[in-house]
XYZ file of C-alpha atoms in Angstrom:
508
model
C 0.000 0.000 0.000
C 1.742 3.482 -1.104
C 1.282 5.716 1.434
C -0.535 8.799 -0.128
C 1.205 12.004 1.200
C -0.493 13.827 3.942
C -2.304 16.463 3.047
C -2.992 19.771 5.216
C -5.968 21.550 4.340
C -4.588 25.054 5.813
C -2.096 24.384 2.676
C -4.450 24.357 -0.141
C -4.258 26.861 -2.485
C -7.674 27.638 -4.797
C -6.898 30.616 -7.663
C -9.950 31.249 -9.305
C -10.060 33.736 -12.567
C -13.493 34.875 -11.514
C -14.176 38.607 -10.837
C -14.671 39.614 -7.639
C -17.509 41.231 -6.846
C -16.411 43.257 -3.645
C -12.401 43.995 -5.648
C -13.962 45.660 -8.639
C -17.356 48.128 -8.293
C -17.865 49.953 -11.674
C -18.523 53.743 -11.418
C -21.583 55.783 -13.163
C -19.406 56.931 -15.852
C -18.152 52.973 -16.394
C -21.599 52.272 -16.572
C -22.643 54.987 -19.234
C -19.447 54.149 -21.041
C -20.243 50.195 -21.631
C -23.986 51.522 -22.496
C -22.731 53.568 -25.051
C -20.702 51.369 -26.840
C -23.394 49.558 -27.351
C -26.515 52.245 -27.810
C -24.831 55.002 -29.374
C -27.935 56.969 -30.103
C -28.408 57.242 -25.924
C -25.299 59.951 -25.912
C -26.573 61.586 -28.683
C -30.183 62.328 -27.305
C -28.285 63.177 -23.746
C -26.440 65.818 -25.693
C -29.330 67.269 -27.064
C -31.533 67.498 -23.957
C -28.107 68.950 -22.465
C -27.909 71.762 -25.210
C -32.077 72.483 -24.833
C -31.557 72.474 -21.055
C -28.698 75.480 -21.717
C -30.516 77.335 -24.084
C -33.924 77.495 -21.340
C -31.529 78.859 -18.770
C -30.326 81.125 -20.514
C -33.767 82.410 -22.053
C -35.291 82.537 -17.780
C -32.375 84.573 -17.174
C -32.854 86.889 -19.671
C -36.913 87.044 -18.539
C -35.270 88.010 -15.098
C -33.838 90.985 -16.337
C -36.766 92.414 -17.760
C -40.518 93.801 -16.297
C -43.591 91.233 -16.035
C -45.479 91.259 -19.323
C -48.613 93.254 -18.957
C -51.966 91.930 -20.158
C -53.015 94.104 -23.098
C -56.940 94.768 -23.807
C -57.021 94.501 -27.780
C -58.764 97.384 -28.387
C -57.422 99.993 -28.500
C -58.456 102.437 -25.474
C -59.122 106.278 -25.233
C -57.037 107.821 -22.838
C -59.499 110.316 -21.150
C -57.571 113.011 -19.377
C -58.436 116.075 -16.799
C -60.385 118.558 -18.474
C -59.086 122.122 -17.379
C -61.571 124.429 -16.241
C -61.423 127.370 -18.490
C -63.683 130.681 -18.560
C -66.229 131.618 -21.290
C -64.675 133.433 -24.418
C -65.826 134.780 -27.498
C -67.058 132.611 -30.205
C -64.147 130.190 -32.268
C -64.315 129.487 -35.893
C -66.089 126.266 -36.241
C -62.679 125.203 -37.013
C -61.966 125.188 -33.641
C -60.583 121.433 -31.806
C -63.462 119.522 -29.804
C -63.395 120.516 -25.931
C -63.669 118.299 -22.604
C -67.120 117.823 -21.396
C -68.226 119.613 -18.617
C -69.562 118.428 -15.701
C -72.870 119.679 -14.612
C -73.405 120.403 -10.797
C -76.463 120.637 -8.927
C -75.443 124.390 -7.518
C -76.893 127.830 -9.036
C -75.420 129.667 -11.764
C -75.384 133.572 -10.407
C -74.022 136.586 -11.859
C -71.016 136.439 -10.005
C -70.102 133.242 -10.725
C -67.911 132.380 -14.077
C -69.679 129.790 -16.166
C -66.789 127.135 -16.171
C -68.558 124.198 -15.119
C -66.195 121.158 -16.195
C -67.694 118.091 -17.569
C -66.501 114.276 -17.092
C -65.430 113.849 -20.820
C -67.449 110.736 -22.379
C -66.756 109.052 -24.978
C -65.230 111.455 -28.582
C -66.233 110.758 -31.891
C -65.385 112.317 -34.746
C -68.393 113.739 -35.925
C -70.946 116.368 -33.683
C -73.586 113.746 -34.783
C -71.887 110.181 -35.347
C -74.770 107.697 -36.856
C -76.552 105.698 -34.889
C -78.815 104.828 -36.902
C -81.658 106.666 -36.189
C -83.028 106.831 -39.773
C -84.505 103.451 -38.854
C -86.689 105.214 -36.190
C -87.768 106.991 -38.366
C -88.749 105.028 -41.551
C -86.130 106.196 -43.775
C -83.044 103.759 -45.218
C -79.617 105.032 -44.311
C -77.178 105.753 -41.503
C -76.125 109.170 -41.992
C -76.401 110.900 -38.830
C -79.915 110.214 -38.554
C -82.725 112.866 -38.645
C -80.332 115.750 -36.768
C -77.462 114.543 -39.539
C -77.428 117.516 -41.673
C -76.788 120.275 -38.657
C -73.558 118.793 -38.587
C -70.404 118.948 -41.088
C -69.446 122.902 -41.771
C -71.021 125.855 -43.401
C -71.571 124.156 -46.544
C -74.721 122.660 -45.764
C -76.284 126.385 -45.508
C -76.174 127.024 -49.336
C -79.340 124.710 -49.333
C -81.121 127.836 -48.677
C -78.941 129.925 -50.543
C -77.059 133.322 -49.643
C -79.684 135.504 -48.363
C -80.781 132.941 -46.472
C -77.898 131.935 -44.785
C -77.270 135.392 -43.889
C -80.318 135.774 -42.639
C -79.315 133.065 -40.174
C -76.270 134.199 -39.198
C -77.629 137.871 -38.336
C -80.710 136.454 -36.556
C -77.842 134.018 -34.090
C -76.009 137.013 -33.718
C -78.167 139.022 -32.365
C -79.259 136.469 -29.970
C -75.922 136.055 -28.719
C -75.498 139.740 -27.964
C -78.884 139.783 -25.811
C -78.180 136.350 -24.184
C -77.902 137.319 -20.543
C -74.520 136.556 -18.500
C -76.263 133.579 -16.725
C -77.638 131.753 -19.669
C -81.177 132.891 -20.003
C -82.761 134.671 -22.618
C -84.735 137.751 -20.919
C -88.294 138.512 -22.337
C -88.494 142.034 -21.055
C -85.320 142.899 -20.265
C -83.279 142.060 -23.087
C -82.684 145.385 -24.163
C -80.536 145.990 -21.174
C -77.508 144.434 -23.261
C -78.161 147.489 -25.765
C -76.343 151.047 -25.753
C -78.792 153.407 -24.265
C -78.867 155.731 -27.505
C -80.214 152.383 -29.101
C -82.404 150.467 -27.436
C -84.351 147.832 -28.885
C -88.356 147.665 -28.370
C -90.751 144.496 -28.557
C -91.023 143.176 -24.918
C -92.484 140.220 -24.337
C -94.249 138.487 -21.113
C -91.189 137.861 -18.101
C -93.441 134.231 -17.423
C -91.952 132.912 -20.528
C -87.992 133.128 -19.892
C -87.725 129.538 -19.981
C -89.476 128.828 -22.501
C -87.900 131.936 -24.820
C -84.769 130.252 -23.584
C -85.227 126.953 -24.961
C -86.646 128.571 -28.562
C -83.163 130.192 -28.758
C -81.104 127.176 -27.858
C -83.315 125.476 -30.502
C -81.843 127.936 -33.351
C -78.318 127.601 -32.169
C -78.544 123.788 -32.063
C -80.347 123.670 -35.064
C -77.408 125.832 -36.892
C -75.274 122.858 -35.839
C -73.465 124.606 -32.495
C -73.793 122.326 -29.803
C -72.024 122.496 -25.578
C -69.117 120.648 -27.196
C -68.126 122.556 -30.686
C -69.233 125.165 -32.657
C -69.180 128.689 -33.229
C -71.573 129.402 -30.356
C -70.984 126.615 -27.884
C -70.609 128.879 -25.242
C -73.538 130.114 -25.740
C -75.516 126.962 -25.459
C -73.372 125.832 -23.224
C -74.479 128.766 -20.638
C -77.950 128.470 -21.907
C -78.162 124.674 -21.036
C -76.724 125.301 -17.489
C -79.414 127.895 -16.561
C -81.917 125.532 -17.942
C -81.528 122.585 -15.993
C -80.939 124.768 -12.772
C -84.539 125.885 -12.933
C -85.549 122.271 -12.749
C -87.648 121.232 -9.672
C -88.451 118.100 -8.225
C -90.937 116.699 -9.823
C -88.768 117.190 -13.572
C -90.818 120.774 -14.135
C -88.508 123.458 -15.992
C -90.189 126.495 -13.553
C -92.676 126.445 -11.476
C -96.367 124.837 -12.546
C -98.410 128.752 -12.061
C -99.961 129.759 -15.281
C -101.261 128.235 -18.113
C -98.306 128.938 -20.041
C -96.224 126.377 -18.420
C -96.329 123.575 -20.244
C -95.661 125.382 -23.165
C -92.753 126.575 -21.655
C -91.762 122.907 -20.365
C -91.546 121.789 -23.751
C -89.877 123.890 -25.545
C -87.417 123.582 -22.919
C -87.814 120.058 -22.530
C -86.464 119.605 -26.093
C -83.677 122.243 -25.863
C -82.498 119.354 -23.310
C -83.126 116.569 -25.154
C -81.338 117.626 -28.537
C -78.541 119.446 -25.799
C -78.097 115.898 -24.081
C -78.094 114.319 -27.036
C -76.593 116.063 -30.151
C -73.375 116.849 -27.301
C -72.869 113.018 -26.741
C -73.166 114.466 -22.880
C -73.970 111.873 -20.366
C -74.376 114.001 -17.478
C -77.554 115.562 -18.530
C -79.327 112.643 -19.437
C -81.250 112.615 -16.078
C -82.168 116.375 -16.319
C -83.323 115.764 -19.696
C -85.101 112.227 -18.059
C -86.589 113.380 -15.782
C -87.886 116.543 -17.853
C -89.601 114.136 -20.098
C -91.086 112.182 -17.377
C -92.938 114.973 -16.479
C -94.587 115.346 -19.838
C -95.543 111.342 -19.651
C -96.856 112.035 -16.270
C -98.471 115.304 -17.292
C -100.923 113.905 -20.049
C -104.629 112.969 -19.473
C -105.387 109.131 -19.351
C -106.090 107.661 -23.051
C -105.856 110.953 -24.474
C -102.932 114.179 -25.151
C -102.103 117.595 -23.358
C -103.314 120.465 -22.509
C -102.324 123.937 -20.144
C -103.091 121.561 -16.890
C -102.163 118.001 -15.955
C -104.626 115.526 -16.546
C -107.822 117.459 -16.344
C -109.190 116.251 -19.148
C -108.630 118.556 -21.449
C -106.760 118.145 -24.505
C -105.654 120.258 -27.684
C -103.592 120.185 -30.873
C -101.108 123.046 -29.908
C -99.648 121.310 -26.980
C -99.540 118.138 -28.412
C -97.400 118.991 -31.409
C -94.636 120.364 -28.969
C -95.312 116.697 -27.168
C -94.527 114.986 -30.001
C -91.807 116.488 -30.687
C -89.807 115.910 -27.404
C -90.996 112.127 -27.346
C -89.633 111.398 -30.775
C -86.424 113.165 -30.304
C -86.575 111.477 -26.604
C -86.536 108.224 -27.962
C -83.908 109.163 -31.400
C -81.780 109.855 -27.719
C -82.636 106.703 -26.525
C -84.564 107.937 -23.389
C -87.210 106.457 -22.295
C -90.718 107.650 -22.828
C -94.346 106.351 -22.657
C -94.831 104.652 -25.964
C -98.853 104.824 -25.587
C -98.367 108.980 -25.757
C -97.502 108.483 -28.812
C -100.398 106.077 -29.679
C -102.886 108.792 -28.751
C -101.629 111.734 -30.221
C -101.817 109.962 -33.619
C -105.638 109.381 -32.858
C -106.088 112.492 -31.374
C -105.039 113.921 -35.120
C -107.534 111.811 -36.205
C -110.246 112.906 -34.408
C -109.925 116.549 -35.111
C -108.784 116.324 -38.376
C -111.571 116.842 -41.385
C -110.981 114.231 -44.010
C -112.256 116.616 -46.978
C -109.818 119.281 -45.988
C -107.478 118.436 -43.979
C -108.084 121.190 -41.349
C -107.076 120.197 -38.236
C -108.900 121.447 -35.291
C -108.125 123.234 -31.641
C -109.473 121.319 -28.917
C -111.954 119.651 -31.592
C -113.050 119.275 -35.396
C -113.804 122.138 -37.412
C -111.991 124.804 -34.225
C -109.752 127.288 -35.480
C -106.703 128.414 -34.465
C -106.652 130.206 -30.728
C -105.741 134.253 -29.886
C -104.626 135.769 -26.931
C -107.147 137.520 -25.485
C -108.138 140.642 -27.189
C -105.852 139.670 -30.674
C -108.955 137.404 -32.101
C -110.355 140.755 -34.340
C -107.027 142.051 -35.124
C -105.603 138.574 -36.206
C -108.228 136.493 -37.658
C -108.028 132.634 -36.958
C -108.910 132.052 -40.481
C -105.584 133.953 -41.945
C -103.617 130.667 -40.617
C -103.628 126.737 -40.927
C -101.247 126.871 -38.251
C -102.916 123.373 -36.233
C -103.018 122.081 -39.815
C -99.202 122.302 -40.174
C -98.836 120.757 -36.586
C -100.766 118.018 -37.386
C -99.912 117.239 -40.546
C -96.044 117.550 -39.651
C -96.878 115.337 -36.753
C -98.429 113.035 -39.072
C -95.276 112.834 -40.521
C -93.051 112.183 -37.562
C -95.249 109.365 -36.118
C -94.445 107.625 -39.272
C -97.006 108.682 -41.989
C -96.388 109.313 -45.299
C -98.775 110.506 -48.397
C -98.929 106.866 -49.883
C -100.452 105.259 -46.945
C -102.568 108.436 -46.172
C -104.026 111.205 -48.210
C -104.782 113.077 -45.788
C -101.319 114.452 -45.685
C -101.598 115.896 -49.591
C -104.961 117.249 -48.624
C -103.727 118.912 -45.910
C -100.766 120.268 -47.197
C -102.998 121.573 -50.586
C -105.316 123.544 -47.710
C -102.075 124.826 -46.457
C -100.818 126.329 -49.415
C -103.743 128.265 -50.314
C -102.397 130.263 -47.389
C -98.477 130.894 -47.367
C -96.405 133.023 -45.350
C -97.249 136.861 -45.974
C -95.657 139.490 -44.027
C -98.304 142.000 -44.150
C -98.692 144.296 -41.009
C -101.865 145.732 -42.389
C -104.620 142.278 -42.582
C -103.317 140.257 -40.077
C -101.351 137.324 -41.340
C -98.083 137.716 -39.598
C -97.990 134.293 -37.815
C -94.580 133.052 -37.440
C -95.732 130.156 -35.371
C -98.112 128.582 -38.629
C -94.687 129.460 -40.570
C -92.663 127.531 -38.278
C -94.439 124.609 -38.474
C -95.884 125.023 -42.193
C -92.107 125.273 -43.043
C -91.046 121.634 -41.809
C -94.128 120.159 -42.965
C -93.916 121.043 -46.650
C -90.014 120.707 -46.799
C -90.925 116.825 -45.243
C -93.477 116.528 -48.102
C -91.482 118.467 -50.435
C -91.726 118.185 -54.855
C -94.666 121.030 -55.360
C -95.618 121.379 -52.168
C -92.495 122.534 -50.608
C -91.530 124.475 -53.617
C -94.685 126.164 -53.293
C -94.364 126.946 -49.736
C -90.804 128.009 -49.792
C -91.162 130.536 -52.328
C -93.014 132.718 -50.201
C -91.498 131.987 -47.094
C -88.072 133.888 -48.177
C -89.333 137.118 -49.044
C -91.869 136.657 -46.249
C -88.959 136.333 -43.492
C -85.752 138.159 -45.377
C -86.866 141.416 -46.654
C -88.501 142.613 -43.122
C -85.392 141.501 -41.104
C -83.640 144.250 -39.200
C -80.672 145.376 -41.146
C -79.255 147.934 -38.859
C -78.491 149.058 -35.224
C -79.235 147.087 -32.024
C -81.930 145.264 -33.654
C -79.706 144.425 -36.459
C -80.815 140.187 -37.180
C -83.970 140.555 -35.495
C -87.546 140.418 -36.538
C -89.873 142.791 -35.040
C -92.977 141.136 -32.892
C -95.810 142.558 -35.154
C -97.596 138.966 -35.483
C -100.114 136.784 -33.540
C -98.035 135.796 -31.242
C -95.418 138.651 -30.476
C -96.488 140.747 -27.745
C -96.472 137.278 -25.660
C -93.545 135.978 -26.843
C -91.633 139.699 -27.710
C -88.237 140.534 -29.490
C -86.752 137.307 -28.443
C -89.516 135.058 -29.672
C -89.593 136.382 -33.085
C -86.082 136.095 -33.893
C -85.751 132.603 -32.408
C -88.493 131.150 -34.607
C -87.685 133.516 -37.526
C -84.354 131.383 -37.461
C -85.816 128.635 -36.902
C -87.865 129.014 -40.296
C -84.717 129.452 -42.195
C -83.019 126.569 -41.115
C -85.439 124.092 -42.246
C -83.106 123.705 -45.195
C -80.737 121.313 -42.939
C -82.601 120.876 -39.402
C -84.318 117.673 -39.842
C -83.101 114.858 -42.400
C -86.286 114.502 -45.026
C -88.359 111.932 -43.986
C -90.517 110.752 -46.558
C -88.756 109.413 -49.616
């Protein structure tokens, strides 16, 4: 037996050509480099995240070195700056930039006082009447400034009437502006105060109708285009409007409710504020003007129209046309007004209205024309078709025209039998029938209007006052002037003139 050698386990020897786990520990970059021998595409998409990574930090801090963005509204805004006060001055050319609004306050206008009331300036346009699209109010196609459109847009627009009359105008406006008193109002008996005492002018009328007077002459200058914002006489509305709605009361009056003349005064008025408020994109005298015109609402009788006293039952045409006049310029404003006013008047024209001649009637069919008391003999109601023309112009503003009724050519064939006359000897001086004759044949116009016209220039131009204080001015020799005086008879002798451009022609 071979003895085997002994062998001692503490002498054994084992090499093994195994790695280690605990002698060799691969690092992250060993790791990424045996992954990208094999996945080459891995480095490149690290690279590129690495480079889109630099770029963002480099854009945030760039952002850091610059303001927040601001949100920007995409239209484009006004900016609507301070209005300076500023004092009363002569007249501008119409030329002249667009001012501020301003802002009506609820104190008194006195003497002492400098009218430089500042508005809150609302919102500019480019034209004194911008379109709104009031011809569809009124029946007619169009958008071009509505039925007030052609006051606007420069002294062009006056050689509609030709020369004469636009001189005519201009006198008659001046001499209103020279006898406008220094807190706004036009004076009925004390106009003459602004004369030289070598020179004064005659022709006073009744003190109860100052605010009514006023709004007639505000009427002229806003008609002529001038309105608180621009125009030749701005200022002069402008002081005119501010006495105005200072006389209002509580309940929306313009004066206090103590003769029958009052509501005639009211409206006139009423509609000085209306056109005021709107033809002078003014905000802030939308709730005189409101509030005026919710007193007329308020003030007619229950299913039927107007008369000197609220709701007692009476009713007549004379009041009524001035109604209807305020409630459709009201709502061209976009104030609101009792719809079913107008609903009435229409068949109140009805009523008094004889189909066979048109003739429309006082306080009922077949009544003619009223006089102060005392003026019946001297002017005779059957010289004028004044109610005629008020009704048959109302006609037209409610929405008539000759094709649906034929009435209106009746009418307006009864009213040219009688055109303007100035004759001081029989009686037929009666610029109030003129006034309203005039816009009622120029809505119905072809022979009608051409008619009508040709006697209304001679009728109004040739007696004007040519020279001295009463230079412009027509003398108060007709039905209506010792009431209404001086002041009356120029403001509706204007008036007359400018039918050329007041109102937009209606029927087409």
């Amino acid at each position: 037996m071979v003895n085997q050698p002994h062998l001692d386990p503490t002498r054994i020897h084992v090499e093994s050509h195994l790695e280690r786990p605990w002698e060799h520990q691969e690092s992250f970059s060993d790791v990424m480099a045996e992954q990208l021998k094999h996945a080459p595409y891995l480095g490149i998409a690290i690279l590129v995240h690495a480079v889109v990574l630099l770029i963002l930090w480099q854009i945030k801090i760039v952002h850091k070195d610059k303001p927040e963005p601001v949100a920007m509204n995409m239209q484009q805004q006004e900016v609507i700056e301070e209005p300076e006060e500023e004092e009363i001055e002569e007249p501008e050319p119409i030329e002249e930039p667009v001012e501020t609004e301003p802002v009506i306050e609820d104190s008194e206008v006195t003497e002492e006082e400098t009218v430089d009331d500042t508005f809150e300036e609302e919102q500019m346009v480019d034209s004194a009447f911008e379109s709104d699209n009031l011809n569809d109010v009124i029946g007619i196609g169009g958008g071009a400034g509505g039925k007030f459109g052609g006051r606007g847009g420069g002294r062009g627009r006056l050689g509609k009437g030709g020369r004469p009359t636009a001189q005519a105008i201009q006198m008659g406006l001046e001499w209103l502006k020279d006898h406008q008193d220094d807190d706004g109002k036009w004076d009925a008996d004390e106009f003459m105060k602004h004369d030289p005492p070598s020179d004064l002018c005659d022709g006073q009328g009744n003190p109860v109708n100052d605010i009514g007077l006023t709004g007639l002459a505000l009427l002229a200058f806003l008609g002529d285009g001038s309105t608180m914002r621009a125009g030749p006489y701005k200022d002069v509305v402008k002081k005119g409007i501010i006495w105005l709605k200072d006389q209002q009361e509580e309940s929306g009056a313009l004066g206090p409710d103590s003769h029958r003349a009052h509501i005639y005064n009211h409206a006139i008025a009423t509609l000085a504020l209306v056109e005021a408020y709107g033809l002078s994109k003014y905000t802030t005298l939308k709730r005189y003007a409101q509030r005026a015109v919710d007193y007329i609402c308020k003030f007619r009788n229950p299913y039927k129209v107007w008369r000197y006293y609220a709701r007692d039952g009476a009713n007549d045409t004379s009041v009524t046309g001035w109604m209807v006049f305020v409630l459709k310029s009201s709502i061209d404003f976009k104030l609101t007004v009792d719809h079913d006013a107008l609903k009435y008047s229409e068949a109140w024209f009805e009523e008094v209205t004889d189909p066979s001649t048109g003739q429309c009637g006082y306080t009922k069919r077949g009544e003619g024309s009223s006089r102060e008391l005392g003026m019946g003999e001297k002017f005779p109601a059957q010289k004028t078709e004044a109610l005629t023309a008020v009704g048959l112009l109302c006609r037209i503003f409610l929405g008539q025209t000759p094709q649906d009724n034929p009435i209106l050519n009746v009418a307006a064939d009864t009213m040219l039998k009688k055109p303007p006359v100035w004759n001081e000897n029989d009686g037929s001086i009666d610029v109030y029938y003129w006034y309203y004759g005039s816009y009622a044949m120029f809505q119905m116009g072809g022979r009608h209007w051409t008619g009508w016209k040709k006697s209304l220039e001679p009728a109004l131009i040739k007696p004007q006052r040519k020279e001295g204080s009463a230079k412009g001015s027509w003398d108060p020799i007709g039905a209506w002037g010792h009431d209404g005086g001086r002041v009356y008879s120029t403001a509706i002798g204007v008036l007359c003139l400018e039918v050329y451009y007041r109102y937009s022609r209606l029927i087409r």
